[in-house]
Amino acid sequence: MELLDYAFMQRALIAAVLVGITAPAIGIYLVQRRQPLMGDGIGHVAMTGVGLGFLLNASPVWMATAVSALGAILMELIRWYGRTRGDIALAMLFYGGMAGGVMFVSVTPGGSTANLSSYLFGSLSTVSPSDVTAIALLSAFVVAVTLGLRRQLFAVSLDEEFARVTGLPVRALNLLTAVTAAVTVTVAMRVVGLILVSALMVVPVAAAQQLTRSFAATFAVAVTIGVTVTLGGTVTSYYQDVPPGATIVLLTIAAFLVLTALAAPLARRRARAAAAARPAADPAECAIPASRAAGDEVGV
């Protein structure tokens, strides 16, 4: 393929595959926790890290990782202790993160808010070798956490009280989930952008849930969708000269719509198969009425 002749496209495709794996991998827990927009909030906070990276002449990816991780921890603390004022505190954190990023870039010598465009919306041509290294290391961390602790994370995401009763360190696992989500945001920002990263964390999972019933199947299908749309969006962006982030998100939504359309007839087919496999019940006239059966039991 022609696009593989270019080093920047090789780096972009590698980054796209890693993003396609990591975003749904942590997104499945966020969806289960009913926090689908957490990635969006972390993306706002990560802007401050990007701005600090420009100001301090450091790697924006690593700086964004550190700042977004701290922001994710603060979000969890607000969720635990914020009570009625929690929403206001979170709003200030999100908007302050975005404003901080713009301010830091503006005061950087020779800096301009135009420098933020590739981080906000993704950019194929600006993925550097050092970015690929950082993305690979951070992706390895995300995969290790989401697969290595999948049982514990799923239990906490499903029911915190039950998980606490069973002896799991609920708060530590919640913090780990938040930090992993923050890491995923910084992994994805070079490909899909901070503004759109939340969609890639949530929509593939929602699409997979249309067809699957178990956690393992949902995880596998969501990651498959993630890799497919990120690769498809990256290739389309190269040939059609369109924004990669927007292309990837639109493909993800299209996948959701297609799978949703397929889900209804598939569910009916499963229902018919289950009905056919079920043993024939007793004829209605021979069945014992529920009230009669209950009365007989009481009499005995």
PDB file of C-alpha atoms in Angstrom:
ATOM      1  CA  MET A   1       0.000   0.000   0.000  1.00  0.00           C
ATOM      2  CA  GLU A   2       1.194   3.458  -0.877  1.00  0.00           C
ATOM      3  CA  LEU A   3       0.564   4.956   2.551  1.00  0.00           C
ATOM      4  CA  LEU A   4       2.975   2.474   4.181  1.00  0.00           C
ATOM      5  CA  ASP A   5       5.829   4.074   2.267  1.00  0.00           C
ATOM      6  CA  TYR A   6       5.616   7.113   4.523  1.00  0.00           C
ATOM      7  CA  ALA A   7       7.121   6.993   8.008  1.00  0.00           C
ATOM      8  CA  PHE A   8       4.504   9.342   9.461  1.00  0.00           C
ATOM      9  CA  MET A   9       1.708   7.047   8.270  1.00  0.00           C
ATOM     10  CA  GLN A  10       3.431   4.009   9.743  1.00  0.00           C
ATOM     11  CA  ARG A  11       3.545   5.811  13.080  1.00  0.00           C
ATOM     12  CA  ALA A  12      -0.068   6.934  12.718  1.00  0.00           C
ATOM     13  CA  LEU A  13      -1.286   3.391  11.998  1.00  0.00           C
ATOM     14  CA  ILE A  14       0.594   1.988  14.990  1.00  0.00           C
ATOM     15  CA  ALA A  15      -0.886   4.680  17.201  1.00  0.00           C
ATOM     16  CA  ALA A  16      -4.355   4.021  15.745  1.00  0.00           C
ATOM     17  CA  VAL A  17      -4.201   0.305  16.583  1.00  0.00           C
ATOM     18  CA  LEU A  18      -3.088   1.032  20.146  1.00  0.00           C
ATOM     19  CA  VAL A  19      -5.842   3.592  20.607  1.00  0.00           C
ATOM     20  CA  GLY A  20      -8.414   1.192  19.160  1.00  0.00           C
ATOM     21  CA  ILE A  21      -7.436  -1.373  21.788  1.00  0.00           C
ATOM     22  CA  THR A  22      -7.080   0.815  24.862  1.00  0.00           C
ATOM     23  CA  ALA A  23     -10.077   3.142  24.524  1.00  0.00           C
ATOM     24  CA  PRO A  24     -12.795   0.418  24.549  1.00  0.00           C
ATOM     25  CA  ALA A  25     -10.783  -1.626  27.062  1.00  0.00           C
ATOM     26  CA  ILE A  26     -11.235   1.002  29.774  1.00  0.00           C
ATOM     27  CA  GLY A  27     -14.486   2.320  28.320  1.00  0.00           C
ATOM     28  CA  ILE A  28     -16.327  -0.894  29.175  1.00  0.00           C
ATOM     29  CA  TYR A  29     -15.798  -0.196  32.874  1.00  0.00           C
ATOM     30  CA  LEU A  30     -16.853   3.440  32.547  1.00  0.00           C
ATOM     31  CA  VAL A  31     -20.069   2.390  30.819  1.00  0.00           C
ATOM     32  CA  GLN A  32     -20.744  -0.179  33.531  1.00  0.00           C
ATOM     33  CA  ARG A  33     -20.128   2.488  36.194  1.00  0.00           C
ATOM     34  CA  ARG A  34     -22.544   4.831  34.388  1.00  0.00           C
ATOM     35  CA  GLN A  35     -19.761   7.353  33.870  1.00  0.00           C
ATOM     36  CA  PRO A  36     -19.614   7.494  30.074  1.00  0.00           C
ATOM     37  CA  LEU A  37     -18.577  11.156  30.006  1.00  0.00           C
ATOM     38  CA  MET A  38     -15.662  10.762  32.383  1.00  0.00           C
ATOM     39  CA  GLY A  39     -13.251  10.638  29.454  1.00  0.00           C
ATOM     40  CA  ASP A  40     -14.592  13.957  28.220  1.00  0.00           C
ATOM     41  CA  GLY A  41     -13.919  15.580  31.585  1.00  0.00           C
ATOM     42  CA  ILE A  42     -10.425  14.132  31.764  1.00  0.00           C
ATOM     43  CA  GLY A  43      -9.800  15.448  28.251  1.00  0.00           C
ATOM     44  CA  HIS A  44     -10.513  18.976  29.480  1.00  0.00           C
ATOM     45  CA  VAL A  45      -8.070  18.555  32.357  1.00  0.00           C
ATOM     46  CA  ALA A  46      -5.412  17.086  30.049  1.00  0.00           C
ATOM     47  CA  MET A  47      -5.377  20.390  28.182  1.00  0.00           C
ATOM     48  CA  THR A  48      -3.546  21.943  31.124  1.00  0.00           C
ATOM     49  CA  GLY A  49      -0.886  19.236  30.833  1.00  0.00           C
ATOM     50  CA  VAL A  50      -0.467  19.904  27.122  1.00  0.00           C
ATOM     51  CA  GLY A  51      -0.096  23.625  27.818  1.00  0.00           C
ATOM     52  CA  LEU A  52       2.454  22.962  30.549  1.00  0.00           C
ATOM     53  CA  GLY A  53       4.395  20.757  28.162  1.00  0.00           C
ATOM     54  CA  PHE A  54       4.709  23.654  25.718  1.00  0.00           C
ATOM     55  CA  LEU A  55       5.573  26.125  28.475  1.00  0.00           C
ATOM     56  CA  LEU A  56       8.248  23.942  30.095  1.00  0.00           C
ATOM     57  CA  ASN A  57       9.561  22.597  26.789  1.00  0.00           C
ATOM     58  CA  ALA A  58       8.687  19.075  27.925  1.00  0.00           C
ATOM     59  CA  SER A  59       6.801  16.254  26.215  1.00  0.00           C
ATOM     60  CA  PRO A  60       3.115  17.272  26.018  1.00  0.00           C
ATOM     61  CA  VAL A  61       2.097  13.596  26.082  1.00  0.00           C
ATOM     62  CA  TRP A  62       3.884  12.780  29.333  1.00  0.00           C
ATOM     63  CA  MET A  63       2.913  16.085  30.929  1.00  0.00           C
ATOM     64  CA  ALA A  64      -0.720  15.558  29.936  1.00  0.00           C
ATOM     65  CA  THR A  65      -0.554  12.060  31.407  1.00  0.00           C
ATOM     66  CA  ALA A  66       0.637  13.369  34.767  1.00  0.00           C
ATOM     67  CA  VAL A  67      -1.856  16.236  34.939  1.00  0.00           C
ATOM     68  CA  SER A  68      -4.834  14.187  33.745  1.00  0.00           C
ATOM     69  CA  ALA A  69      -4.005  11.428  36.252  1.00  0.00           C
ATOM     70  CA  LEU A  70      -4.011  13.976  39.076  1.00  0.00           C
ATOM     71  CA  GLY A  71      -7.247  15.406  37.708  1.00  0.00           C
ATOM     72  CA  ALA A  72      -8.846  11.945  37.567  1.00  0.00           C
ATOM     73  CA  ILE A  73      -7.880  11.291  41.185  1.00  0.00           C
ATOM     74  CA  LEU A  74      -9.365  14.645  42.176  1.00  0.00           C
ATOM     75  CA  MET A  75     -12.540  13.748  40.298  1.00  0.00           C
ATOM     76  CA  GLU A  76     -12.851  10.540  42.308  1.00  0.00           C
ATOM     77  CA  LEU A  77     -12.268  12.398  45.573  1.00  0.00           C
ATOM     78  CA  ILE A  78     -14.967  14.897  44.627  1.00  0.00           C
ATOM     79  CA  ARG A  79     -17.303  12.029  43.805  1.00  0.00           C
ATOM     80  CA  TRP A  80     -16.725  10.523  47.263  1.00  0.00           C
ATOM     81  CA  TYR A  81     -16.816  13.672  49.378  1.00  0.00           C
ATOM     82  CA  GLY A  82     -18.406  16.336  47.191  1.00  0.00           C
ATOM     83  CA  ARG A  83     -22.010  15.521  48.032  1.00  0.00           C
ATOM     84  CA  THR A  84     -24.370  18.251  46.820  1.00  0.00           C
ATOM     85  CA  ARG A  85     -21.520  20.543  45.705  1.00  0.00           C
ATOM     86  CA  GLY A  86     -19.788  17.829  43.720  1.00  0.00           C
ATOM     87  CA  ASP A  87     -21.234  18.775  40.326  1.00  0.00           C
ATOM     88  CA  ILE A  88     -20.155  22.393  40.720  1.00  0.00           C
ATOM     89  CA  ALA A  89     -16.631  21.361  41.723  1.00  0.00           C
ATOM     90  CA  LEU A  90     -16.372  19.010  38.740  1.00  0.00           C
ATOM     91  CA  ALA A  91     -17.577  21.717  36.367  1.00  0.00           C
ATOM     92  CA  MET A  92     -14.937  24.119  37.676  1.00  0.00           C
ATOM     93  CA  LEU A  93     -12.279  21.420  37.307  1.00  0.00           C
ATOM     94  CA  PHE A  94     -13.249  20.705  33.689  1.00  0.00           C
ATOM     95  CA  TYR A  95     -13.488  24.313  32.579  1.00  0.00           C
ATOM     96  CA  GLY A  96     -10.417  25.289  34.566  1.00  0.00           C
ATOM     97  CA  GLY A  97      -8.449  22.527  32.864  1.00  0.00           C
ATOM     98  CA  MET A  98      -9.366  23.791  29.411  1.00  0.00           C
ATOM     99  CA  ALA A  99      -8.689  27.418  30.336  1.00  0.00           C
ATOM    100  CA  GLY A 100      -5.363  26.492  31.926  1.00  0.00           C
ATOM    101  CA  GLY A 101      -4.187  24.785  28.757  1.00  0.00           C
ATOM    102  CA  VAL A 102      -5.038  27.803  26.605  1.00  0.00           C
ATOM    103  CA  MET A 103      -3.366  30.185  29.078  1.00  0.00           C
ATOM    104  CA  PHE A 104      -0.125  28.193  29.354  1.00  0.00           C
ATOM    105  CA  VAL A 105       0.200  27.955  25.579  1.00  0.00           C
ATOM    106  CA  SER A 106      -0.510  31.659  25.201  1.00  0.00           C
ATOM    107  CA  VAL A 107       2.276  32.676  27.606  1.00  0.00           C
ATOM    108  CA  THR A 108       4.770  30.286  26.013  1.00  0.00           C
ATOM    109  CA  PRO A 109       7.391  32.230  24.015  1.00  0.00           C
ATOM    110  CA  GLY A 110       6.336  31.928  20.389  1.00  0.00           C
ATOM    111  CA  GLY A 111       3.319  29.895  21.442  1.00  0.00           C
ATOM    112  CA  SER A 112      -0.134  30.103  19.914  1.00  0.00           C
ATOM    113  CA  THR A 113      -3.453  28.438  20.540  1.00  0.00           C
ATOM    114  CA  ALA A 114      -3.085  27.017  17.024  1.00  0.00           C
ATOM    115  CA  ASN A 115      -0.531  24.628  18.569  1.00  0.00           C
ATOM    116  CA  LEU A 116      -3.387  22.978  20.448  1.00  0.00           C
ATOM    117  CA  SER A 117      -5.331  22.025  17.339  1.00  0.00           C
ATOM    118  CA  SER A 118      -3.577  18.693  16.793  1.00  0.00           C
ATOM    119  CA  TYR A 119      -4.194  17.737  20.429  1.00  0.00           C
ATOM    120  CA  LEU A 120      -7.824  18.813  20.408  1.00  0.00           C
ATOM    121  CA  PHE A 121      -8.835  17.071  17.186  1.00  0.00           C
ATOM    122  CA  GLY A 122      -5.962  14.683  16.392  1.00  0.00           C
ATOM    123  CA  SER A 123      -3.386  14.895  13.630  1.00  0.00           C
ATOM    124  CA  LEU A 124      -1.721  12.116  11.658  1.00  0.00           C
ATOM    125  CA  SER A 125       1.274  14.077  10.424  1.00  0.00           C
ATOM    126  CA  THR A 126       2.342  15.256  13.880  1.00  0.00           C
ATOM    127  CA  VAL A 127       2.696  11.817  15.522  1.00  0.00           C
ATOM    128  CA  SER A 128       6.432  11.703  16.248  1.00  0.00           C
ATOM    129  CA  PRO A 129       8.610   8.668  17.075  1.00  0.00           C
ATOM    130  CA  SER A 130       8.726   9.790  20.710  1.00  0.00           C
ATOM    131  CA  ASP A 131       4.907   9.980  20.711  1.00  0.00           C
ATOM    132  CA  VAL A 132       4.710   6.399  19.434  1.00  0.00           C
ATOM    133  CA  THR A 133       7.054   5.250  22.206  1.00  0.00           C
ATOM    134  CA  ALA A 134       5.010   7.041  24.852  1.00  0.00           C
ATOM    135  CA  ILE A 135       1.728   5.723  23.426  1.00  0.00           C
ATOM    136  CA  ALA A 136       3.080   2.142  23.353  1.00  0.00           C
ATOM    137  CA  LEU A 137       4.244   2.295  26.985  1.00  0.00           C
ATOM    138  CA  LEU A 138       1.015   3.846  28.206  1.00  0.00           C
ATOM    139  CA  SER A 139      -1.059   1.361  26.183  1.00  0.00           C
ATOM    140  CA  ALA A 140       0.803  -1.529  27.789  1.00  0.00           C
ATOM    141  CA  PHE A 141      -0.163  -0.147  31.200  1.00  0.00           C
ATOM    142  CA  VAL A 142      -3.828   0.187  30.211  1.00  0.00           C
ATOM    143  CA  VAL A 143      -4.020  -3.341  28.784  1.00  0.00           C
ATOM    144  CA  ALA A 144      -2.255  -4.803  31.827  1.00  0.00           C
ATOM    145  CA  VAL A 145      -4.745  -3.157  34.196  1.00  0.00           C
ATOM    146  CA  THR A 146      -7.928  -3.790  32.215  1.00  0.00           C
ATOM    147  CA  LEU A 147      -7.124  -7.459  31.570  1.00  0.00           C
ATOM    148  CA  GLY A 148      -5.103  -8.355  34.658  1.00  0.00           C
ATOM    149  CA  LEU A 149      -7.686  -6.936  37.086  1.00  0.00           C
ATOM    150  CA  ARG A 150     -10.786  -7.477  34.959  1.00  0.00           C
ATOM    151  CA  ARG A 151     -12.655  -9.504  37.591  1.00  0.00           C
ATOM    152  CA  GLN A 152     -12.024  -6.999  40.364  1.00  0.00           C
ATOM    153  CA  LEU A 153     -12.726  -3.948  38.210  1.00  0.00           C
ATOM    154  CA  PHE A 154     -15.922  -5.477  36.848  1.00  0.00           C
ATOM    155  CA  ALA A 155     -17.140  -6.352  40.347  1.00  0.00           C
ATOM    156  CA  VAL A 156     -16.568  -2.802  41.572  1.00  0.00           C
ATOM    157  CA  SER A 157     -18.142  -1.307  38.448  1.00  0.00           C
ATOM    158  CA  LEU A 158     -21.203  -3.530  38.780  1.00  0.00           C
ATOM    159  CA  ASP A 159     -21.921  -3.045  42.499  1.00  0.00           C
ATOM    160  CA  GLU A 160     -19.579  -1.173  44.823  1.00  0.00           C
ATOM    161  CA  GLU A 161     -21.377  -2.225  47.998  1.00  0.00           C
ATOM    162  CA  PHE A 162     -21.235  -5.916  47.132  1.00  0.00           C
ATOM    163  CA  ALA A 163     -17.588  -5.605  46.140  1.00  0.00           C
ATOM    164  CA  ARG A 164     -16.828  -3.925  49.467  1.00  0.00           C
ATOM    165  CA  VAL A 165     -18.579  -6.719  51.383  1.00  0.00           C
ATOM    166  CA  THR A 166     -16.498  -9.330  49.563  1.00  0.00           C
ATOM    167  CA  GLY A 167     -13.344  -7.599  50.760  1.00  0.00           C
ATOM    168  CA  LEU A 168     -12.203  -5.836  47.593  1.00  0.00           C
ATOM    169  CA  PRO A 169     -10.351  -2.507  48.026  1.00  0.00           C
ATOM    170  CA  VAL A 170     -13.106  -0.516  46.341  1.00  0.00           C
ATOM    171  CA  ARG A 171     -11.575   2.932  46.680  1.00  0.00           C
ATOM    172  CA  ALA A 172      -8.179   1.807  45.449  1.00  0.00           C
ATOM    173  CA  LEU A 173      -9.774   0.090  42.440  1.00  0.00           C
ATOM    174  CA  ASN A 174     -11.870   3.174  41.684  1.00  0.00           C
ATOM    175  CA  LEU A 175      -8.753   5.322  41.760  1.00  0.00           C
ATOM    176  CA  LEU A 176      -6.962   2.865  39.509  1.00  0.00           C
ATOM    177  CA  THR A 177      -9.863   2.963  37.041  1.00  0.00           C
ATOM    178  CA  ALA A 178      -9.776   6.761  37.016  1.00  0.00           C
ATOM    179  CA  VAL A 179      -6.021   6.877  36.472  1.00  0.00           C
ATOM    180  CA  THR A 180      -6.247   4.260  33.715  1.00  0.00           C
ATOM    181  CA  ALA A 181      -8.956   6.328  32.004  1.00  0.00           C
ATOM    182  CA  ALA A 182      -6.682   9.368  32.241  1.00  0.00           C
ATOM    183  CA  VAL A 183      -3.822   7.440  30.671  1.00  0.00           C
ATOM    184  CA  THR A 184      -6.128   6.286  27.876  1.00  0.00           C
ATOM    185  CA  VAL A 185      -7.144   9.857  27.120  1.00  0.00           C
ATOM    186  CA  THR A 186      -3.531  10.878  26.619  1.00  0.00           C
ATOM    187  CA  VAL A 187      -2.906   7.766  24.507  1.00  0.00           C
ATOM    188  CA  ALA A 188      -5.751   8.719  22.186  1.00  0.00           C
ATOM    189  CA  MET A 189      -5.272  12.471  21.953  1.00  0.00           C
ATOM    190  CA  ARG A 190      -2.709  12.326  19.123  1.00  0.00           C
ATOM    191  CA  VAL A 191      -5.030  10.249  16.925  1.00  0.00           C
ATOM    192  CA  VAL A 192      -8.619  11.148  17.753  1.00  0.00           C
ATOM    193  CA  GLY A 193      -8.117  14.326  19.823  1.00  0.00           C
ATOM    194  CA  LEU A 194      -9.054  15.327  23.367  1.00  0.00           C
ATOM    195  CA  ILE A 195     -12.446  16.661  22.323  1.00  0.00           C
ATOM    196  CA  LEU A 196     -13.589  13.408  20.701  1.00  0.00           C
ATOM    197  CA  VAL A 197     -11.763  10.760  22.739  1.00  0.00           C
ATOM    198  CA  SER A 198     -14.750  10.029  24.988  1.00  0.00           C
ATOM    199  CA  ALA A 199     -16.747   8.798  21.992  1.00  0.00           C
ATOM    200  CA  LEU A 200     -14.129   6.165  21.199  1.00  0.00           C
ATOM    201  CA  MET A 201     -14.196   4.978  24.804  1.00  0.00           C
ATOM    202  CA  VAL A 202     -17.968   4.621  24.987  1.00  0.00           C
ATOM    203  CA  VAL A 203     -19.573   4.066  21.554  1.00  0.00           C
ATOM    204  CA  PRO A 204     -17.724   0.813  20.643  1.00  0.00           C
ATOM    205  CA  VAL A 205     -18.819  -0.648  23.978  1.00  0.00           C
ATOM    206  CA  ALA A 206     -22.423   0.440  23.407  1.00  0.00           C
ATOM    207  CA  ALA A 207     -22.270  -1.063  19.914  1.00  0.00           C
ATOM    208  CA  ALA A 208     -20.887  -4.367  21.213  1.00  0.00           C
ATOM    209  CA  GLN A 209     -23.631  -4.570  23.833  1.00  0.00           C
ATOM    210  CA  GLN A 210     -26.208  -4.717  21.052  1.00  0.00           C
ATOM    211  CA  LEU A 211     -24.980  -8.186  20.084  1.00  0.00           C
ATOM    212  CA  THR A 212     -23.332  -9.715  23.144  1.00  0.00           C
ATOM    213  CA  ARG A 213     -24.475 -10.901  26.522  1.00  0.00           C
ATOM    214  CA  SER A 214     -21.318 -11.655  28.509  1.00  0.00           C
ATOM    215  CA  PHE A 215     -18.605  -9.313  29.700  1.00  0.00           C
ATOM    216  CA  ALA A 216     -15.852 -11.214  27.877  1.00  0.00           C
ATOM    217  CA  ALA A 217     -17.725 -11.150  24.570  1.00  0.00           C
ATOM    218  CA  THR A 218     -18.550  -7.465  24.939  1.00  0.00           C
ATOM    219  CA  PHE A 219     -14.894  -6.703  25.688  1.00  0.00           C
ATOM    220  CA  ALA A 220     -13.668  -8.624  22.642  1.00  0.00           C
ATOM    221  CA  VAL A 221     -16.232  -7.176  20.230  1.00  0.00           C
ATOM    222  CA  ALA A 222     -15.714  -3.621  21.514  1.00  0.00           C
ATOM    223  CA  VAL A 223     -11.949  -3.847  21.025  1.00  0.00           C
ATOM    224  CA  THR A 224     -12.479  -5.312  17.545  1.00  0.00           C
ATOM    225  CA  ILE A 225     -14.750  -2.407  16.654  1.00  0.00           C
ATOM    226  CA  GLY A 226     -12.249   0.047  18.126  1.00  0.00           C
ATOM    227  CA  VAL A 227      -9.335  -1.268  16.085  1.00  0.00           C
ATOM    228  CA  THR A 228     -11.450  -1.465  12.913  1.00  0.00           C
ATOM    229  CA  VAL A 229     -12.729   2.111  13.095  1.00  0.00           C
ATOM    230  CA  THR A 230      -9.390   3.645  14.089  1.00  0.00           C
ATOM    231  CA  LEU A 231      -7.591   1.922  11.237  1.00  0.00           C
ATOM    232  CA  GLY A 232     -10.429   2.694   8.829  1.00  0.00           C
ATOM    233  CA  GLY A 233     -10.550   6.317   9.923  1.00  0.00           C
ATOM    234  CA  THR A 234      -6.788   6.724   9.652  1.00  0.00           C
ATOM    235  CA  VAL A 235      -6.675   5.286   6.132  1.00  0.00           C
ATOM    236  CA  THR A 236      -9.700   7.320   5.054  1.00  0.00           C
ATOM    237  CA  SER A 237      -8.125  10.452   6.473  1.00  0.00           C
ATOM    238  CA  TYR A 238      -4.997   9.891   4.406  1.00  0.00           C
ATOM    239  CA  TYR A 239      -6.729   9.251   1.089  1.00  0.00           C
ATOM    240  CA  GLN A 240      -9.586  11.742   1.435  1.00  0.00           C
ATOM    241  CA  ASP A 241      -7.689  14.481   3.310  1.00  0.00           C
ATOM    242  CA  VAL A 242     -10.271  14.718   6.099  1.00  0.00           C
ATOM    243  CA  PRO A 243      -9.734  15.138   9.869  1.00  0.00           C
ATOM    244  CA  PRO A 244      -8.786  11.778  11.433  1.00  0.00           C
ATOM    245  CA  GLY A 245     -10.558  12.290  14.749  1.00  0.00           C
ATOM    246  CA  ALA A 246     -13.881  13.249  13.220  1.00  0.00           C
ATOM    247  CA  THR A 247     -13.635  10.428  10.666  1.00  0.00           C
ATOM    248  CA  ILE A 248     -12.957   7.824  13.352  1.00  0.00           C
ATOM    249  CA  VAL A 249     -15.850   8.990  15.528  1.00  0.00           C
ATOM    250  CA  LEU A 250     -18.289   9.049  12.604  1.00  0.00           C
ATOM    251  CA  LEU A 251     -17.257   5.520  11.636  1.00  0.00           C
ATOM    252  CA  THR A 252     -17.775   4.443  15.241  1.00  0.00           C
ATOM    253  CA  ILE A 253     -21.281   5.888  15.280  1.00  0.00           C
ATOM    254  CA  ALA A 254     -22.006   4.216  11.944  1.00  0.00           C
ATOM    255  CA  ALA A 255     -20.902   0.882  13.418  1.00  0.00           C
ATOM    256  CA  PHE A 256     -23.240   1.434  16.358  1.00  0.00           C
ATOM    257  CA  LEU A 257     -26.177   2.145  14.051  1.00  0.00           C
ATOM    258  CA  VAL A 258     -25.474  -0.933  11.909  1.00  0.00           C
ATOM    259  CA  LEU A 259     -25.176  -3.248  14.908  1.00  0.00           C
ATOM    260  CA  THR A 260     -28.304  -1.769  16.452  1.00  0.00           C
ATOM    261  CA  ALA A 261     -30.210  -2.525  13.246  1.00  0.00           C
ATOM    262  CA  LEU A 262     -28.906  -6.103  13.310  1.00  0.00           C
ATOM    263  CA  ALA A 263     -29.639  -6.603  17.004  1.00  0.00           C
ATOM    264  CA  ALA A 264     -33.449  -6.749  16.760  1.00  0.00           C
ATOM    265  CA  PRO A 265     -33.729  -9.628  14.241  1.00  0.00           C
ATOM    266  CA  LEU A 266     -30.891 -11.425  16.004  1.00  0.00           C
ATOM    267  CA  ALA A 267     -32.726 -11.163  19.326  1.00  0.00           C
ATOM    268  CA  ARG A 268     -35.910 -12.547  17.733  1.00  0.00           C
ATOM    269  CA  ARG A 269     -33.950 -15.434  16.230  1.00  0.00           C
ATOM    270  CA  ARG A 270     -32.429 -16.236  19.616  1.00  0.00           C
ATOM    271  CA  ALA A 271     -35.851 -16.123  21.238  1.00  0.00           C
ATOM    272  CA  ARG A 272     -37.286 -18.538  18.671  1.00  0.00           C
ATOM    273  CA  ALA A 273     -34.308 -20.870  19.083  1.00  0.00           C
ATOM    274  CA  ALA A 274     -34.711 -20.813  22.867  1.00  0.00           C
ATOM    275  CA  ALA A 275     -38.429 -21.517  22.576  1.00  0.00           C
ATOM    276  CA  ALA A 276     -37.808 -24.430  20.227  1.00  0.00           C
ATOM    277  CA  ALA A 277     -35.189 -25.923  22.536  1.00  0.00           C
ATOM    278  CA  ARG A 278     -37.411 -25.650  25.600  1.00  0.00           C
ATOM    279  CA  PRO A 279     -39.293 -28.873  26.495  1.00  0.00           C
ATOM    280  CA  ALA A 280     -42.975 -28.809  25.723  1.00  0.00           C
ATOM    281  CA  ALA A 281     -44.943 -27.636  28.728  1.00  0.00           C
ATOM    282  CA  ASP A 282     -47.999 -29.385  30.138  1.00  0.00           C
ATOM    283  CA  PRO A 283     -51.245 -28.518  28.364  1.00  0.00           C
ATOM    284  CA  ALA A 284     -53.004 -25.595  29.961  1.00  0.00           C
ATOM    285  CA  GLU A 285     -55.996 -27.708  31.023  1.00  0.00           C
ATOM    286  CA  CYS A 286     -53.738 -30.138  32.877  1.00  0.00           C
ATOM    287  CA  ALA A 287     -51.689 -27.527  34.672  1.00  0.00           C
ATOM    288  CA  ILE A 288     -52.354 -26.872  38.328  1.00  0.00           C
ATOM    289  CA  PRO A 289     -53.442 -23.283  38.912  1.00  0.00           C
ATOM    290  CA  ALA A 290     -50.963 -21.311  40.991  1.00  0.00           C
ATOM    291  CA  SER A 291     -53.549 -20.475  43.655  1.00  0.00           C
ATOM    292  CA  ARG A 292     -54.659 -24.117  43.926  1.00  0.00           C
ATOM    293  CA  ALA A 293     -51.069 -25.334  44.200  1.00  0.00           C
ATOM    294  CA  ALA A 294     -50.341 -22.835  46.930  1.00  0.00           C
ATOM    295  CA  GLY A 295     -53.457 -23.873  48.806  1.00  0.00           C
ATOM    296  CA  ASP A 296     -52.551 -27.541  48.596  1.00  0.00           C
ATOM    297  CA  GLU A 297     -49.066 -26.803  50.016  1.00  0.00           C
ATOM    298  CA  VAL A 298     -50.565 -24.898  52.918  1.00  0.00           C
ATOM    299  CA  GLY A 299     -52.988 -27.704  53.615  1.00  0.00           C
ATOM    300  CA  VAL A 300     -50.210 -30.281  53.766  1.00  0.00           C
TER     301      VAL A 300
END
